């Protein structure tokens, strides 16, 4: 063995094995291209991207590390998302989550997104909740 040498196994590597995945439709309603990196909490991406933000809460793009997806103005595409790993703590970015991306924090994050003009799939402020999630938005205030 040499210093810095990498020894790879013979078996193929499966990315994100065992994690929940989903597919959502995204439309860029803005006038500029938007590029989203592999590990960005998809819920918090650019406010001009219209999609079901509640469905994307706690998920990121299901692409290899270091890659990204580009959305041209007016472009609509389906993207695959994968559940965040670890403690699902999200800080910074657009500061919509500021904590764990788990169901009990969705209402607060959706309210922040709505107030700040982030679009969702209804073409308006983010308001949607996936079935089975607590949808009492008043709790967030």
mmCIF file with all atom_site columns, C-alpha atoms in Angstrom:
data_model
loop_
_atom_site.group_PDB
_atom_site.id
_atom_site.type_symbol
_atom_site.label_atom_id
_atom_site.label_alt_id
_atom_site.label_comp_id
_atom_site.label_asym_id
_atom_site.label_entity_id
_atom_site.label_seq_id
_atom_site.pdbx_PDB_ins_code
_atom_site.Cartn_x
_atom_site.Cartn_y
_atom_site.Cartn_z
_atom_site.occupancy
_atom_site.B_iso_or_equiv
_atom_site.pdbx_formal_charge
_atom_site.auth_seq_id
_atom_site.auth_comp_id
_atom_site.auth_asym_id
_atom_site.auth_atom_id
_atom_site.pdbx_PDB_model_num
ATOM 1   C CA . UNK A 1 1   ? 0.000   0.000  0.000   1.00 0.00 ? 1   UNK A CA 1
ATOM 2   C CA . UNK A 1 2   ? 1.182   3.520  -0.853  1.00 0.00 ? 2   UNK A CA 1
ATOM 3   C CA . UNK A 1 3   ? 0.417   6.721  1.048   1.00 0.00 ? 3   UNK A CA 1
ATOM 4   C CA . UNK A 1 4   ? -2.852  8.157  -0.290  1.00 0.00 ? 4   UNK A CA 1
ATOM 5   C CA . UNK A 1 5   ? -3.673  5.014  -2.229  1.00 0.00 ? 5   UNK A CA 1
ATOM 6   C CA . UNK A 1 6   ? -7.351  4.189  -2.586  1.00 0.00 ? 6   UNK A CA 1
ATOM 7   C CA . UNK A 1 7   ? -8.316  0.540  -2.744  1.00 0.00 ? 7   UNK A CA 1
ATOM 8   C CA . UNK A 1 8   ? -11.813 0.024  -4.102  1.00 0.00 ? 8   UNK A CA 1
ATOM 9   C CA . UNK A 1 9   ? -13.930 -3.072 -3.675  1.00 0.00 ? 9   UNK A CA 1
ATOM 10  C CA . UNK A 1 10  ? -15.197 -5.105 -6.594  1.00 0.00 ? 10  UNK A CA 1
ATOM 11  C CA . UNK A 1 11  ? -18.864 -4.541 -5.783  1.00 0.00 ? 11  UNK A CA 1
ATOM 12  C CA . UNK A 1 12  ? -20.779 -1.644 -7.360  1.00 0.00 ? 12  UNK A CA 1
ATOM 13  C CA . UNK A 1 13  ? -21.669 1.197  -5.014  1.00 0.00 ? 13  UNK A CA 1
ATOM 14  C CA . UNK A 1 14  ? -25.347 2.077  -4.641  1.00 0.00 ? 14  UNK A CA 1
ATOM 15  C CA . UNK A 1 15  ? -25.899 5.722  -3.797  1.00 0.00 ? 15  UNK A CA 1
ATOM 16  C CA . UNK A 1 16  ? -28.346 6.560  -1.011  1.00 0.00 ? 16  UNK A CA 1
ATOM 17  C CA . UNK A 1 17  ? -29.255 2.920  -0.373  1.00 0.00 ? 17  UNK A CA 1
ATOM 18  C CA . UNK A 1 18  ? -32.177 2.485  2.002   1.00 0.00 ? 18  UNK A CA 1
ATOM 19  C CA . UNK A 1 19  ? -33.268 6.133  2.004   1.00 0.00 ? 19  UNK A CA 1
ATOM 20  C CA . UNK A 1 20  ? -36.750 7.304  1.058   1.00 0.00 ? 20  UNK A CA 1
ATOM 21  C CA . UNK A 1 21  ? -37.018 8.848  -2.413  1.00 0.00 ? 21  UNK A CA 1
ATOM 22  C CA . UNK A 1 22  ? -39.682 10.718 -4.349  1.00 0.00 ? 22  UNK A CA 1
ATOM 23  C CA . UNK A 1 23  ? -40.130 12.506 -7.651  1.00 0.00 ? 23  UNK A CA 1
ATOM 24  C CA . UNK A 1 24  ? -41.554 16.021 -7.999  1.00 0.00 ? 24  UNK A CA 1
ATOM 25  C CA . UNK A 1 25  ? -42.293 18.376 -10.893 1.00 0.00 ? 25  UNK A CA 1
ATOM 26  C CA . UNK A 1 26  ? -40.450 21.720 -10.796 1.00 0.00 ? 26  UNK A CA 1
ATOM 27  C CA . UNK A 1 27  ? -40.987 24.812 -12.968 1.00 0.00 ? 27  UNK A CA 1
ATOM 28  C CA . UNK A 1 28  ? -38.696 27.844 -13.110 1.00 0.00 ? 28  UNK A CA 1
ATOM 29  C CA . UNK A 1 29  ? -41.087 30.831 -13.106 1.00 0.00 ? 29  UNK A CA 1
ATOM 30  C CA . UNK A 1 30  ? -38.202 33.298 -12.984 1.00 0.00 ? 30  UNK A CA 1
ATOM 31  C CA . UNK A 1 31  ? -36.348 35.117 -15.741 1.00 0.00 ? 31  UNK A CA 1
ATOM 32  C CA . UNK A 1 32  ? -32.904 33.670 -14.923 1.00 0.00 ? 32  UNK A CA 1
ATOM 33  C CA . UNK A 1 33  ? -31.466 30.151 -14.832 1.00 0.00 ? 33  UNK A CA 1
ATOM 34  C CA . UNK A 1 34  ? -31.336 28.474 -11.413 1.00 0.00 ? 34  UNK A CA 1
ATOM 35  C CA . UNK A 1 35  ? -28.791 25.804 -10.546 1.00 0.00 ? 35  UNK A CA 1
ATOM 36  C CA . UNK A 1 36  ? -29.270 23.560 -7.490  1.00 0.00 ? 36  UNK A CA 1
ATOM 37  C CA . UNK A 1 37  ? -26.441 21.522 -5.967  1.00 0.00 ? 37  UNK A CA 1
ATOM 38  C CA . UNK A 1 38  ? -26.606 17.921 -4.826  1.00 0.00 ? 38  UNK A CA 1
ATOM 39  C CA . UNK A 1 39  ? -26.760 18.542 -1.080  1.00 0.00 ? 39  UNK A CA 1
ATOM 40  C CA . UNK A 1 40  ? -28.965 21.653 -0.930  1.00 0.00 ? 40  UNK A CA 1
ATOM 41  C CA . UNK A 1 41  ? -32.193 21.170 1.090   1.00 0.00 ? 41  UNK A CA 1
ATOM 42  C CA . UNK A 1 42  ? -34.591 21.263 -1.858  1.00 0.00 ? 42  UNK A CA 1
ATOM 43  C CA . UNK A 1 43  ? -37.378 22.913 0.172   1.00 0.00 ? 43  UNK A CA 1
ATOM 44  C CA . UNK A 1 44  ? -35.173 26.032 0.416   1.00 0.00 ? 44  UNK A CA 1
ATOM 45  C CA . UNK A 1 45  ? -34.150 26.433 -3.230  1.00 0.00 ? 45  UNK A CA 1
ATOM 46  C CA . UNK A 1 46  ? -34.696 29.663 -5.177  1.00 0.00 ? 46  UNK A CA 1
ATOM 47  C CA . UNK A 1 47  ? -38.092 31.304 -4.586  1.00 0.00 ? 47  UNK A CA 1
ATOM 48  C CA . UNK A 1 48  ? -38.805 31.402 -8.359  1.00 0.00 ? 48  UNK A CA 1
ATOM 49  C CA . UNK A 1 49  ? -38.889 27.603 -8.581  1.00 0.00 ? 49  UNK A CA 1
ATOM 50  C CA . UNK A 1 50  ? -42.499 26.453 -8.332  1.00 0.00 ? 50  UNK A CA 1
ATOM 51  C CA . UNK A 1 51  ? -43.122 22.969 -6.878  1.00 0.00 ? 51  UNK A CA 1
ATOM 52  C CA . UNK A 1 52  ? -44.741 21.266 -3.899  1.00 0.00 ? 52  UNK A CA 1
ATOM 53  C CA . UNK A 1 53  ? -42.407 22.638 -1.230  1.00 0.00 ? 53  UNK A CA 1
ATOM 54  C CA . UNK A 1 54  ? -44.028 20.651 1.562   1.00 0.00 ? 54  UNK A CA 1
ATOM 55  C CA . UNK A 1 55  ? -43.280 17.399 -0.299  1.00 0.00 ? 55  UNK A CA 1
ATOM 56  C CA . UNK A 1 56  ? -39.631 18.462 -0.627  1.00 0.00 ? 56  UNK A CA 1
ATOM 57  C CA . UNK A 1 57  ? -39.200 19.207 3.094   1.00 0.00 ? 57  UNK A CA 1
ATOM 58  C CA . UNK A 1 58  ? -36.343 17.068 4.414   1.00 0.00 ? 58  UNK A CA 1
ATOM 59  C CA . UNK A 1 59  ? -35.159 16.024 0.934   1.00 0.00 ? 59  UNK A CA 1
ATOM 60  C CA . UNK A 1 60  ? -32.328 16.903 -1.460  1.00 0.00 ? 60  UNK A CA 1
ATOM 61  C CA . UNK A 1 61  ? -31.588 16.025 -5.085  1.00 0.00 ? 61  UNK A CA 1
ATOM 62  C CA . UNK A 1 62  ? -30.876 12.328 -5.645  1.00 0.00 ? 62  UNK A CA 1
ATOM 63  C CA . UNK A 1 63  ? -27.726 12.897 -7.704  1.00 0.00 ? 63  UNK A CA 1
ATOM 64  C CA . UNK A 1 64  ? -24.041 12.177 -7.038  1.00 0.00 ? 64  UNK A CA 1
ATOM 65  C CA . UNK A 1 65  ? -22.178 14.514 -4.698  1.00 0.00 ? 65  UNK A CA 1
ATOM 66  C CA . UNK A 1 66  ? -20.811 17.608 -6.412  1.00 0.00 ? 66  UNK A CA 1
ATOM 67  C CA . UNK A 1 67  ? -23.326 17.532 -9.271  1.00 0.00 ? 67  UNK A CA 1
ATOM 68  C CA . UNK A 1 68  ? -26.194 19.946 -9.838  1.00 0.00 ? 68  UNK A CA 1
ATOM 69  C CA . UNK A 1 69  ? -29.400 20.387 -11.823 1.00 0.00 ? 69  UNK A CA 1
ATOM 70  C CA . UNK A 1 70  ? -30.026 23.532 -13.871 1.00 0.00 ? 70  UNK A CA 1
ATOM 71  C CA . UNK A 1 71  ? -33.485 24.994 -14.489 1.00 0.00 ? 71  UNK A CA 1
ATOM 72  C CA . UNK A 1 72  ? -33.720 27.430 -17.406 1.00 0.00 ? 72  UNK A CA 1
ATOM 73  C CA . UNK A 1 73  ? -36.381 30.194 -17.298 1.00 0.00 ? 73  UNK A CA 1
ATOM 74  C CA . UNK A 1 74  ? -39.793 28.662 -18.041 1.00 0.00 ? 74  UNK A CA 1
ATOM 75  C CA . UNK A 1 75  ? -38.412 25.127 -17.980 1.00 0.00 ? 75  UNK A CA 1
ATOM 76  C CA . UNK A 1 76  ? -40.370 22.364 -16.263 1.00 0.00 ? 76  UNK A CA 1
ATOM 77  C CA . UNK A 1 77  ? -38.778 19.066 -15.303 1.00 0.00 ? 77  UNK A CA 1
ATOM 78  C CA . UNK A 1 78  ? -39.190 16.089 -13.007 1.00 0.00 ? 78  UNK A CA 1
ATOM 79  C CA . UNK A 1 79  ? -36.469 15.648 -10.399 1.00 0.00 ? 79  UNK A CA 1
ATOM 80  C CA . UNK A 1 80  ? -35.717 12.778 -8.055  1.00 0.00 ? 80  UNK A CA 1
ATOM 81  C CA . UNK A 1 81  ? -35.247 13.621 -4.387  1.00 0.00 ? 81  UNK A CA 1
ATOM 82  C CA . UNK A 1 82  ? -33.745 11.590 -1.555  1.00 0.00 ? 82  UNK A CA 1
ATOM 83  C CA . UNK A 1 83  ? -34.305 12.001 2.165   1.00 0.00 ? 83  UNK A CA 1
ATOM 84  C CA . UNK A 1 84  ? -31.650 13.955 4.073   1.00 0.00 ? 84  UNK A CA 1
ATOM 85  C CA . UNK A 1 85  ? -29.383 11.756 6.168   1.00 0.00 ? 85  UNK A CA 1
ATOM 86  C CA . UNK A 1 86  ? -28.163 12.040 9.733   1.00 0.00 ? 86  UNK A CA 1
ATOM 87  C CA . UNK A 1 87  ? -29.937 14.369 12.150  1.00 0.00 ? 87  UNK A CA 1
ATOM 88  C CA . UNK A 1 88  ? -31.524 16.283 9.222   1.00 0.00 ? 88  UNK A CA 1
ATOM 89  C CA . UNK A 1 89  ? -30.333 19.597 10.637  1.00 0.00 ? 89  UNK A CA 1
ATOM 90  C CA . UNK A 1 90  ? -30.561 22.448 8.153   1.00 0.00 ? 90  UNK A CA 1
ATOM 91  C CA . UNK A 1 91  ? -29.083 25.883 8.863   1.00 0.00 ? 91  UNK A CA 1
ATOM 92  C CA . UNK A 1 92  ? -28.348 28.808 6.579   1.00 0.00 ? 92  UNK A CA 1
ATOM 93  C CA . UNK A 1 93  ? -29.302 28.446 2.915   1.00 0.00 ? 93  UNK A CA 1
ATOM 94  C CA . UNK A 1 94  ? -32.470 30.611 2.712   1.00 0.00 ? 94  UNK A CA 1
ATOM 95  C CA . UNK A 1 95  ? -33.020 30.277 6.478   1.00 0.00 ? 95  UNK A CA 1
ATOM 96  C CA . UNK A 1 96  ? -36.463 28.696 6.137   1.00 0.00 ? 96  UNK A CA 1
ATOM 97  C CA . UNK A 1 97  ? -35.764 25.656 8.312   1.00 0.00 ? 97  UNK A CA 1
ATOM 98  C CA . UNK A 1 98  ? -33.172 26.657 10.932  1.00 0.00 ? 98  UNK A CA 1
ATOM 99  C CA . UNK A 1 99  ? -33.239 23.308 12.700  1.00 0.00 ? 99  UNK A CA 1
ATOM 100 C CA . UNK A 1 100 ? -34.341 19.755 11.989  1.00 0.00 ? 100 UNK A CA 1
ATOM 101 C CA . UNK A 1 101 ? -36.183 19.122 8.714   1.00 0.00 ? 101 UNK A CA 1
ATOM 102 C CA . UNK A 1 102 ? -38.778 16.879 10.369  1.00 0.00 ? 102 UNK A CA 1
ATOM 103 C CA . UNK A 1 103 ? -42.618 16.957 10.279  1.00 0.00 ? 103 UNK A CA 1
ATOM 104 C CA . UNK A 1 104 ? -43.060 18.904 13.525  1.00 0.00 ? 104 UNK A CA 1
ATOM 105 C CA . UNK A 1 105 ? -41.122 21.844 12.001  1.00 0.00 ? 105 UNK A CA 1
ATOM 106 C CA . UNK A 1 106 ? -42.884 21.933 8.629   1.00 0.00 ? 106 UNK A CA 1
ATOM 107 C CA . UNK A 1 107 ? -45.609 24.444 9.568   1.00 0.00 ? 107 UNK A CA 1
ATOM 108 C CA . UNK A 1 108 ? -43.082 27.027 10.755  1.00 0.00 ? 108 UNK A CA 1
ATOM 109 C CA . UNK A 1 109 ? -40.933 26.584 7.642   1.00 0.00 ? 109 UNK A CA 1
ATOM 110 C CA . UNK A 1 110 ? -43.949 26.786 5.314   1.00 0.00 ? 110 UNK A CA 1
ATOM 111 C CA . UNK A 1 111 ? -45.056 30.017 6.982   1.00 0.00 ? 111 UNK A CA 1
ATOM 112 C CA . UNK A 1 112 ? -41.571 31.522 6.520   1.00 0.00 ? 112 UNK A CA 1
ATOM 113 C CA . UNK A 1 113 ? -41.611 30.470 2.852   1.00 0.00 ? 113 UNK A CA 1
ATOM 114 C CA . UNK A 1 114 ? -45.057 32.004 2.361   1.00 0.00 ? 114 UNK A CA 1
ATOM 115 C CA . UNK A 1 115 ? -44.080 35.310 3.992   1.00 0.00 ? 115 UNK A CA 1
ATOM 116 C CA . UNK A 1 116 ? -40.901 35.555 1.914   1.00 0.00 ? 116 UNK A CA 1
ATOM 117 C CA . UNK A 1 117 ? -42.621 34.895 -1.427  1.00 0.00 ? 117 UNK A CA 1
ATOM 118 C CA . UNK A 1 118 ? -41.312 31.411 -2.187  1.00 0.00 ? 118 UNK A CA 1
ATOM 119 C CA . UNK A 1 119 ? -43.505 29.758 -4.830  1.00 0.00 ? 119 UNK A CA 1
ATOM 120 C CA . UNK A 1 120 ? -45.089 26.357 -4.506  1.00 0.00 ? 120 UNK A CA 1
ATOM 121 C CA . UNK A 1 121 ? -46.874 24.235 -7.087  1.00 0.00 ? 121 UNK A CA 1
ATOM 122 C CA . UNK A 1 122 ? -50.051 26.334 -6.801  1.00 0.00 ? 122 UNK A CA 1
ATOM 123 C CA . UNK A 1 123 ? -48.120 29.259 -8.347  1.00 0.00 ? 123 UNK A CA 1
ATOM 124 C CA . UNK A 1 124 ? -48.535 31.297 -5.186  1.00 0.00 ? 124 UNK A CA 1
ATOM 125 C CA . UNK A 1 125 ? -47.077 31.502 -1.705  1.00 0.00 ? 125 UNK A CA 1
ATOM 126 C CA . UNK A 1 126 ? -46.118 28.163 -0.195  1.00 0.00 ? 126 UNK A CA 1
ATOM 127 C CA . UNK A 1 127 ? -49.135 26.708 1.634   1.00 0.00 ? 127 UNK A CA 1
ATOM 128 C CA . UNK A 1 128 ? -49.444 23.000 0.793   1.00 0.00 ? 128 UNK A CA 1
ATOM 129 C CA . UNK A 1 129 ? -48.976 20.086 3.194   1.00 0.00 ? 129 UNK A CA 1
ATOM 130 C CA . UNK A 1 130 ? -48.489 16.431 2.255   1.00 0.00 ? 130 UNK A CA 1
ATOM 131 C CA . UNK A 1 131 ? -51.216 14.064 3.409   1.00 0.00 ? 131 UNK A CA 1
ATOM 132 C CA . UNK A 1 132 ? -50.682 12.959 7.004   1.00 0.00 ? 132 UNK A CA 1
ATOM 133 C CA . UNK A 1 133 ? -48.610 15.998 8.028   1.00 0.00 ? 133 UNK A CA 1
ATOM 134 C CA . UNK A 1 134 ? -49.845 18.496 10.604  1.00 0.00 ? 134 UNK A CA 1
ATOM 135 C CA . UNK A 1 135 ? -51.394 21.283 8.556   1.00 0.00 ? 135 UNK A CA 1
ATOM 136 C CA . UNK A 1 136 ? -52.235 23.743 11.320  1.00 0.00 ? 136 UNK A CA 1
ATOM 137 C CA . UNK A 1 137 ? -50.391 26.752 9.908   1.00 0.00 ? 137 UNK A CA 1
ATOM 138 C CA . UNK A 1 138 ? -51.683 28.928 12.757  1.00 0.00 ? 138 UNK A CA 1
ATOM 139 C CA . UNK A 1 139 ? -49.439 26.938 15.126  1.00 0.00 ? 139 UNK A CA 1
ATOM 140 C CA . UNK A 1 140 ? -46.427 28.405 13.319  1.00 0.00 ? 140 UNK A CA 1
ATOM 141 C CA . UNK A 1 141 ? -47.318 31.987 14.247  1.00 0.00 ? 141 UNK A CA 1
#
